[in-house]
Short mmCIF file of C-alpha atoms in Angstrom, two decimals:
data_model
loop_
_atom_site.label_atom_id
_atom_site.label_comp_id
_atom_site.label_asym_id
_atom_site.label_seq_id
_atom_site.Cartn_x
_atom_site.Cartn_y
_atom_site.Cartn_z
CA MET A 1 135.94 72.34 -145.64
CA ILE A 2 136.47 70.98 -149.40
CA LEU A 3 139.28 72.17 -151.39
CA LYS A 4 137.81 71.81 -155.11
CA LYS A 5 140.33 73.34 -157.15
CA LEU A 6 144.40 73.81 -156.60
CA LYS A 7 145.82 76.68 -159.09
CA LEU A 8 150.41 76.45 -158.49
CA LYS A 9 152.39 78.88 -160.60
CA ASN A 10 156.08 78.82 -160.63
CA PHE A 11 155.72 77.23 -157.26
CA ARG A 12 159.20 74.84 -156.19
CA ASN A 13 159.21 72.46 -159.09
CA ILE A 14 155.96 73.53 -160.26
CA LYS A 15 155.53 75.33 -163.95
CA ASN A 16 151.60 75.61 -164.05
CA GLU A 17 149.95 73.45 -163.06
CA GLU A 18 145.80 72.89 -161.46
CA LEU A 19 144.33 69.92 -159.31
CA ILE A 20 140.56 69.35 -159.28
CA PRO A 21 140.56 66.69 -156.38
CA SER A 22 137.66 63.90 -155.11
CA GLU A 23 136.19 65.17 -151.62
CA ALA A 24 137.30 62.35 -150.59
CA VAL A 25 140.66 60.09 -150.30
CA ASN A 26 143.03 61.62 -153.02
CA ILE A 27 146.09 59.51 -153.82
CA ILE A 28 149.68 61.48 -154.88
CA TYR A 29 151.86 59.44 -156.10
CA GLY A 30 155.17 59.42 -157.80
CA GLU A 31 159.45 58.74 -157.41
CA ASN A 32 160.76 61.55 -154.82
CA ALA A 33 161.45 65.06 -155.44
CA GLN A 34 158.78 65.17 -158.45
CA GLY A 35 156.66 67.03 -156.06
CA LYS A 36 154.40 65.00 -154.38
CA THR A 37 154.77 67.28 -151.31
CA ASN A 38 154.91 70.13 -153.32
CA LEU A 39 151.04 69.86 -153.53
CA LEU A 40 150.72 69.24 -149.47
CA GLU A 41 153.05 72.40 -148.87
CA ALA A 42 150.83 74.83 -150.84
CA ILE A 43 147.48 73.17 -149.51
CA TRP A 44 149.05 73.60 -145.80
CA LEU A 45 150.08 76.90 -146.17
CA PHE A 46 146.16 78.78 -146.51
CA SER A 47 145.96 77.00 -143.20
CA GLY A 48 147.73 80.23 -141.65
CA ASN A 49 150.81 78.74 -140.81
CA LYS A 50 154.44 78.09 -142.23
CA SER A 51 155.60 76.03 -144.78
CA PHE A 52 155.60 71.98 -142.59
CA ARG A 53 159.73 72.04 -143.92
CA GLY A 54 160.38 74.78 -142.25
CA SER A 55 160.80 76.98 -145.68
CA LYS A 56 161.35 80.41 -146.07
CA ASP A 57 159.42 81.46 -148.65
CA GLN A 58 161.91 82.73 -151.19
CA ASN A 59 162.75 78.77 -151.27
CA LEU A 60 159.13 77.84 -152.54
CA ILE A 61 160.08 80.64 -155.75
CA LYS A 62 160.78 78.01 -158.78
CA PHE A 63 164.48 78.66 -160.07
CA ASP A 64 165.22 81.10 -162.78
CA GLU A 65 161.82 83.16 -161.69
CA ASP A 66 160.68 85.90 -159.63
CA PHE A 67 157.51 84.88 -158.19
CA ALA A 68 155.01 82.21 -157.15
CA LYS A 69 151.01 82.18 -156.97
CA ILE A 70 149.42 79.54 -155.26
CA GLU A 71 145.22 79.51 -155.88
CA ILE A 72 142.49 77.88 -154.29
CA ASP A 73 138.87 77.58 -154.81
CA PHE A 74 137.06 75.59 -151.91
CA PHE A 75 133.49 75.27 -150.02
CA GLU A 76 133.24 76.48 -146.82
CA ASP A 77 130.02 77.94 -144.80
CA GLU A 78 128.13 77.01 -148.09
CA ARG A 79 129.45 78.38 -150.63
CA LEU A 80 132.26 78.35 -153.30
CA GLN A 81 135.23 81.01 -152.02
CA LYS A 82 138.53 81.58 -153.22
CA ALA A 83 142.08 82.19 -151.92
CA SER A 84 145.48 83.03 -153.14
CA ILE A 85 149.43 84.24 -152.35
CA VAL A 86 152.00 85.76 -154.35
CA PHE A 87 155.51 84.76 -153.22
CA SER A 88 158.43 87.74 -154.66
CA GLU A 89 159.41 90.18 -152.74
CA LYS A 90 156.80 90.93 -151.16
CA LYS A 91 153.82 87.87 -150.28
CA THR A 92 150.54 89.03 -151.28
CA VAL A 93 147.24 87.05 -149.56
CA LYS A 94 143.89 87.71 -150.25
CA LEU A 95 140.79 86.04 -149.35
CA ASN A 96 137.52 86.08 -151.93
CA GLU A 97 139.84 89.09 -153.95
CA VAL A 98 139.92 91.34 -150.10
CA LYS A 99 143.72 92.09 -149.64
CA LEU A 100 144.55 90.40 -146.10
CA GLU A 101 147.17 92.11 -143.64
CA SER A 102 149.32 88.23 -143.57
CA VAL A 103 148.84 84.92 -143.72
CA ARG A 104 148.28 84.90 -139.92
CA LYS A 105 144.42 86.47 -141.59
CA LEU A 106 143.52 82.99 -142.66
CA ASN A 107 144.23 81.01 -139.34
CA GLY A 108 140.50 79.38 -138.47
CA LYS A 109 138.91 80.39 -142.36
CA ILE A 110 140.97 77.17 -144.32
CA LEU A 111 141.06 74.17 -141.40
CA ALA A 112 143.98 71.91 -142.02
CA VAL A 113 145.67 68.47 -140.36
CA CYS A 114 149.28 67.35 -141.66
CA PHE A 115 151.34 65.02 -140.96
CA SER A 116 154.94 65.25 -142.27
CA PRO A 117 157.90 62.60 -141.50
CA ASN A 118 158.78 66.18 -139.99
CA GLU A 119 156.08 65.44 -137.51
CA LEU A 120 158.11 62.81 -135.03
CA SER A 121 159.67 65.67 -133.70
CA ILE A 122 156.79 66.86 -131.64
CA ILE A 123 157.69 63.37 -130.19
CA LYS A 124 161.29 63.22 -130.37
CA GLY A 125 162.80 66.33 -130.76
CA GLY A 126 162.82 69.58 -128.32
CA PRO A 127 159.74 71.94 -126.22
CA VAL A 128 160.09 74.35 -129.03
CA ASN A 129 158.49 71.24 -131.64
CA ARG A 130 155.94 70.65 -128.89
CA ARG A 131 155.77 74.59 -128.87
CA LYS A 132 154.48 74.59 -132.21
CA TYR A 133 152.39 71.59 -132.46
CA LEU A 134 150.40 73.23 -129.41
CA ASP A 135 149.87 76.72 -131.36
CA GLU A 136 149.14 75.31 -134.79
CA ALA A 137 146.62 73.17 -133.75
CA ILE A 138 144.56 76.09 -131.02
CA ILE A 139 144.85 79.03 -133.91
CA GLN A 140 143.37 76.88 -135.97
CA ILE A 141 140.07 76.55 -133.50
CA SER A 142 140.93 80.76 -131.72
CA ASN A 143 140.57 83.03 -132.96
CA THR A 144 142.06 85.17 -130.39
CA TYR A 145 145.16 82.23 -129.73
CA GLY A 146 147.42 83.66 -132.49
CA LYS A 147 147.68 87.80 -131.28
CA TYR A 148 148.33 86.49 -127.63
CA VAL A 149 151.24 84.42 -129.32
CA SER A 150 153.11 87.23 -131.73
CA PHE A 151 152.32 90.21 -128.43
CA TYR A 152 154.12 87.73 -126.23
CA ASP A 153 156.65 87.30 -128.36
CA ASN A 154 157.14 90.80 -128.43
CA LEU A 155 156.90 91.57 -125.04
CA ILE A 156 159.28 88.76 -124.27
CA LYS A 157 161.88 90.25 -126.46
CA GLN A 158 162.11 94.34 -125.11
CA ARG A 159 161.96 92.17 -121.85
CA ASN A 160 165.35 90.59 -122.30
CA ALA A 161 166.52 93.60 -123.90
CA LEU A 162 165.84 95.35 -120.95
CA LEU A 163 167.07 92.41 -118.80
CA LYS A 164 170.70 92.87 -120.59
CA ASP A 165 170.89 96.64 -119.84
CA ILE A 166 169.93 96.32 -116.51
CA LYS A 167 173.38 94.73 -115.63
CA TYR A 168 174.32 98.67 -116.69
CA HIS A 169 171.92 101.20 -115.75
CA THR A 170 170.33 99.89 -112.20
CA ASP A 171 167.43 102.43 -112.24
CA LEU A 172 166.16 100.48 -115.44
CA PHE A 173 165.09 98.15 -112.43
CA ASP A 174 161.39 100.26 -111.97
CA MET A 175 160.15 99.44 -115.35
CA LEU A 176 160.21 94.93 -114.91
CA GLU A 177 157.50 94.98 -112.76
CA ILE A 178 155.17 96.59 -116.17
CA TRP A 179 157.02 94.35 -118.06
CA ASP A 180 155.64 91.74 -116.00
CA GLU A 181 151.99 92.24 -114.88
CA LYS A 182 151.73 92.41 -118.77
CA ILE A 183 153.43 89.37 -119.82
CA ALA A 184 152.24 87.36 -116.83
CA LYS A 185 148.53 88.73 -118.20
CA VAL A 186 149.11 87.70 -122.05
CA GLY A 187 151.37 84.73 -120.67
CA SER A 188 148.92 82.93 -118.87
CA VAL A 189 145.98 83.25 -121.39
CA ILE A 190 148.04 81.21 -123.75
CA SER A 191 149.86 78.75 -120.93
CA TYR A 192 145.83 78.25 -119.99
CA GLN A 193 144.70 77.61 -123.71
CA ARG A 194 147.68 75.07 -123.94
CA LYS A 195 146.73 73.22 -120.57
CA GLU A 196 143.00 73.15 -122.15
CA TYR A 197 143.50 71.90 -125.82
CA ILE A 198 145.56 68.99 -123.97
CA LYS A 199 143.30 68.83 -121.53
CA ASP A 200 140.42 68.19 -124.82
CA VAL A 201 142.86 66.20 -126.84
CA ALA A 202 144.45 63.78 -123.63
CA ASP A 203 141.76 61.00 -123.77
CA LYS A 204 141.18 61.08 -128.30
CA VAL A 205 145.12 60.37 -128.19
CA GLU A 206 144.67 57.92 -125.72
CA GLU A 207 142.05 56.27 -127.33
CA ILE A 208 143.47 56.30 -130.89
CA TYR A 209 146.56 54.71 -129.72
CA SER A 210 145.64 51.88 -128.29
CA ASP A 211 143.66 51.11 -131.35
CA LEU A 212 147.13 51.97 -132.90
CA SER A 213 148.88 49.28 -130.68
CA GLU A 214 146.11 46.88 -130.73
CA GLY A 215 145.25 47.37 -126.74
CA ASN A 216 149.03 46.66 -125.85
CA GLU A 217 149.98 49.95 -124.70
CA LYS A 218 149.04 52.98 -123.15
CA ALA A 219 149.71 56.39 -124.23
CA SER A 220 149.11 59.83 -121.67
CA ILE A 221 150.45 63.21 -122.15
CA GLU A 222 151.34 65.50 -119.07
CA ILE A 223 152.11 69.44 -118.71
CA LYS A 224 155.47 70.49 -117.77
CA SER A 225 155.64 74.16 -115.94
CA ASP A 226 157.58 74.82 -113.33
CA TYR A 227 154.15 77.92 -112.50
CA PHE A 228 151.36 76.04 -113.22
CA ASP A 229 149.07 72.13 -113.88
CA ILE A 230 145.95 70.84 -115.33
CA SER A 231 143.70 71.93 -112.21
CA MET A 232 144.19 75.98 -112.29
CA THR A 233 142.46 78.36 -113.39
CA GLU A 234 143.63 81.18 -116.08
CA GLU A 235 144.20 83.29 -112.71
CA GLU A 236 145.15 81.46 -110.98
CA ILE A 237 148.83 80.55 -113.93
CA ARG A 238 148.44 84.79 -113.83
CA LYS A 239 149.74 85.04 -110.60
CA ASN A 240 151.50 82.11 -109.90
CA PHE A 241 153.55 83.31 -113.53
CA GLU A 242 153.97 86.79 -111.73
CA ARG A 243 155.00 85.38 -108.17
CA GLU A 244 157.80 83.22 -110.18
CA LEU A 245 158.78 86.17 -113.02
CA LYS A 246 160.12 88.04 -109.55
CA ARG A 247 161.81 85.16 -107.78
CA ASN A 248 163.33 84.29 -110.89
CA LEU A 249 164.25 88.32 -111.22
CA ASN A 250 168.02 88.10 -110.02
CA TYR A 251 168.49 85.02 -112.67
CA ASP A 252 167.58 86.72 -115.14
CA VAL A 253 169.03 89.74 -114.91
CA GLU A 254 172.28 87.62 -114.47
CA THR A 255 171.77 85.55 -117.72
CA GLY A 256 169.18 88.36 -119.60
CA ASN A 257 166.99 86.80 -120.34
CA THR A 258 163.52 85.56 -119.43
CA SER A 259 163.82 81.44 -118.01
CA ILE A 260 160.57 81.07 -117.32
CA GLY A 261 157.25 81.51 -119.58
CA PRO A 262 154.30 80.09 -122.67
CA HIS A 263 158.19 80.50 -124.17
CA ARG A 264 159.84 77.23 -122.12
CA ASP A 265 156.15 75.25 -121.90
CA ASP A 266 156.63 71.34 -122.64
CA PHE A 267 154.80 68.39 -122.10
CA ASP A 268 155.74 65.12 -122.00
CA PHE A 269 154.46 61.93 -124.19
CA ILE A 270 154.52 59.06 -121.93
CA ILE A 271 154.10 55.20 -122.72
CA ASP A 272 153.36 53.04 -120.04
CA ASN A 273 154.43 55.13 -118.03
CA LYS A 274 158.14 56.61 -119.78
CA ASN A 275 158.74 59.00 -121.94
CA ALA A 276 158.53 58.59 -125.31
CA LYS A 277 161.11 61.02 -126.35
CA ASP A 278 163.82 59.25 -124.25
CA PHE A 279 162.82 55.27 -123.83
CA GLY A 280 160.47 54.86 -126.88
CA SER A 281 161.17 52.98 -130.43
CA GLN A 282 161.07 54.15 -133.36
CA GLY A 283 157.65 52.77 -134.59
CA GLN A 284 156.55 54.06 -130.65
CA GLN A 285 157.86 57.84 -131.15
CA ARG A 286 155.89 57.42 -134.78
CA CYS A 287 152.52 56.31 -133.40
CA GLY A 288 152.38 58.83 -130.82
CA ALA A 289 153.00 61.64 -133.30
CA ILE A 290 150.29 60.27 -135.37
CA SER A 291 148.06 60.08 -132.53
CA LEU A 292 148.14 63.20 -131.78
CA LYS A 293 147.77 64.56 -135.12
CA LEU A 294 144.34 62.50 -135.63
CA GLY A 295 143.45 63.73 -132.23
CA GLU A 296 144.18 67.53 -133.62
CA ALA A 297 141.62 66.57 -136.27
CA GLN A 298 138.82 65.05 -133.93
CA LEU A 299 139.64 68.14 -131.98
CA ILE A 300 138.54 70.30 -134.17
CA TYR A 301 135.94 68.65 -135.39
CA GLU A 302 134.34 68.99 -132.32
CA LYS A 303 134.59 72.60 -131.80
CA THR A 304 134.55 73.98 -135.17
CA LYS A 305 131.84 71.66 -136.50
CA ARG A 306 133.98 71.75 -139.57
CA LYS A 307 136.03 68.71 -140.40
CA PRO A 308 139.40 69.54 -141.24
CA MET A 309 141.51 68.32 -144.50
CA VAL A 310 143.82 66.30 -143.69
CA LEU A 311 147.50 65.46 -144.98
CA LEU A 312 149.56 63.12 -145.41
CA ASP A 313 152.76 62.72 -146.72
CA ASP A 314 154.21 59.86 -146.98
CA VAL A 315 153.05 59.27 -143.72
CA LEU A 316 151.98 54.75 -144.31
CA SER A 317 154.73 53.47 -146.26
CA GLU A 318 156.09 52.60 -142.62
CA LEU A 319 152.64 51.44 -141.26
CA ASP A 320 151.55 47.76 -141.53
CA LEU A 321 148.02 47.02 -143.27
CA SER A 322 146.24 46.92 -140.42
CA ARG A 323 147.35 50.25 -139.24
CA GLN A 324 147.10 51.71 -141.86
CA ASN A 325 143.53 51.00 -142.40
CA TYR A 326 143.17 52.03 -138.85
CA ILE A 327 143.76 54.99 -139.67
CA LEU A 328 142.47 55.61 -143.21
CA THR A 329 139.14 54.46 -141.72
CA LYS A 330 139.12 56.60 -139.10
CA ILE A 331 138.95 59.44 -141.35
CA ASP A 332 136.52 58.81 -143.07
CA LYS A 333 134.10 61.34 -144.48
CA THR A 334 137.28 63.97 -144.34
CA GLN A 335 138.99 65.21 -147.70
CA ILE A 336 142.27 63.42 -147.35
CA PHE A 337 145.23 64.22 -149.68
CA LEU A 338 147.83 61.46 -149.17
CA THR A 339 151.00 60.97 -150.62
CA CYS A 340 153.17 57.39 -151.18
CA CYS A 341 155.73 56.72 -153.82
CA GLU A 342 154.08 53.08 -154.31
CA LEU A 343 150.43 52.47 -155.25
CA THR A 344 149.27 49.53 -153.51
CA GLU A 345 146.31 47.88 -154.16
CA GLU A 346 145.25 48.34 -150.82
CA LEU A 347 145.67 51.70 -151.38
CA LYS A 348 143.85 52.03 -154.26
CA LYS A 349 140.07 50.29 -152.72
CA TYR A 350 140.93 53.72 -150.59
CA ALA A 351 140.81 56.29 -153.20
CA SER A 352 138.21 58.19 -154.96
CA ASN A 353 140.57 60.15 -157.04
CA ILE A 354 144.76 59.37 -158.32
CA VAL A 355 147.33 61.15 -159.28
CA LYS A 356 150.82 60.97 -160.77
CA ILE A 357 153.63 63.81 -160.78
CA GLU A 358 156.25 63.61 -162.67
CA GLU A 359 158.53 66.20 -162.76
CA GLY A 360 156.21 69.04 -161.32
CA LYS A 361 153.45 67.83 -163.57
CA ILE A 362 150.47 66.29 -162.87
CA CYS A 363 150.81 63.29 -165.40
CA THR A 364 147.98 60.97 -164.68
CA SER A 365 144.29 60.96 -162.61
CA PHE A 366 142.36 58.28 -162.74
#
């Protein structure tokens, strides 16, 4: 996967710009709030995922404009392809001039791994951040995973609505068995794929974190669930899930919410036998998040035989030179987009393309 061209119109603070990247390391530098992250955000949106800033579509449109458009030319499957996204009252997504139902249809077509300061929340944030990490990673290596997640979310919403109604209409109890069978079947697929992903990425993360800590610390990942563990088959997970749904039924009716399932899945990032969320330093948490992201890039390539683009938004500024060198060496022979405020001599050694951005305009390219 190689990005050949990026065009932006009315996107964030960018009026009308075009970026022609190299196939190796692209450094985008400039002061804060000039538009560096906007370029990476635009690229990331073509992965089919939501903005890594958590922004709504309307916030992507330049002030006083009524639409924004981003376009890319990319080389994949031994041919040059095109994709575009238009943000207005209704979002329009096209791949090779064919209109897609939604941006989700780009999942798996354009592969990317993104690390921004927000990614620290994978380690230090709540369970929702770790589930988001897993879902975004798995979607890129599984053509069906996203459909299961969407279907499951709808099932849980309907079950919760039913739980609230049961308090006043006890005759609805019989309907729960039907819903629970569906939820257990769909949910077990999600949890099984999540635990398989964790099992596959764990060794990579352990190696990367050990290198980042210069062999002084050891990291591991541990699944947290009330109804499955790392050794279970999908069918075993389904049976356990269905049993636990029944066991928790009275509590669920009382609270009006489903208390168990993939929407409660979590994992712990462990450093030297301690949970990094509660006991890790800022530096350890940062290295933990980086190791998860680098492991993700390796696993995507291993599963798909396609190298994802790597987007590094102000990642290196708080790392020493040895760790900077390690990261850039570890993802060698991959197309990289890296933002920074200060263009150091060390970074220049790795760059094959350097771009400066000021007030939403690409000013210089070396």
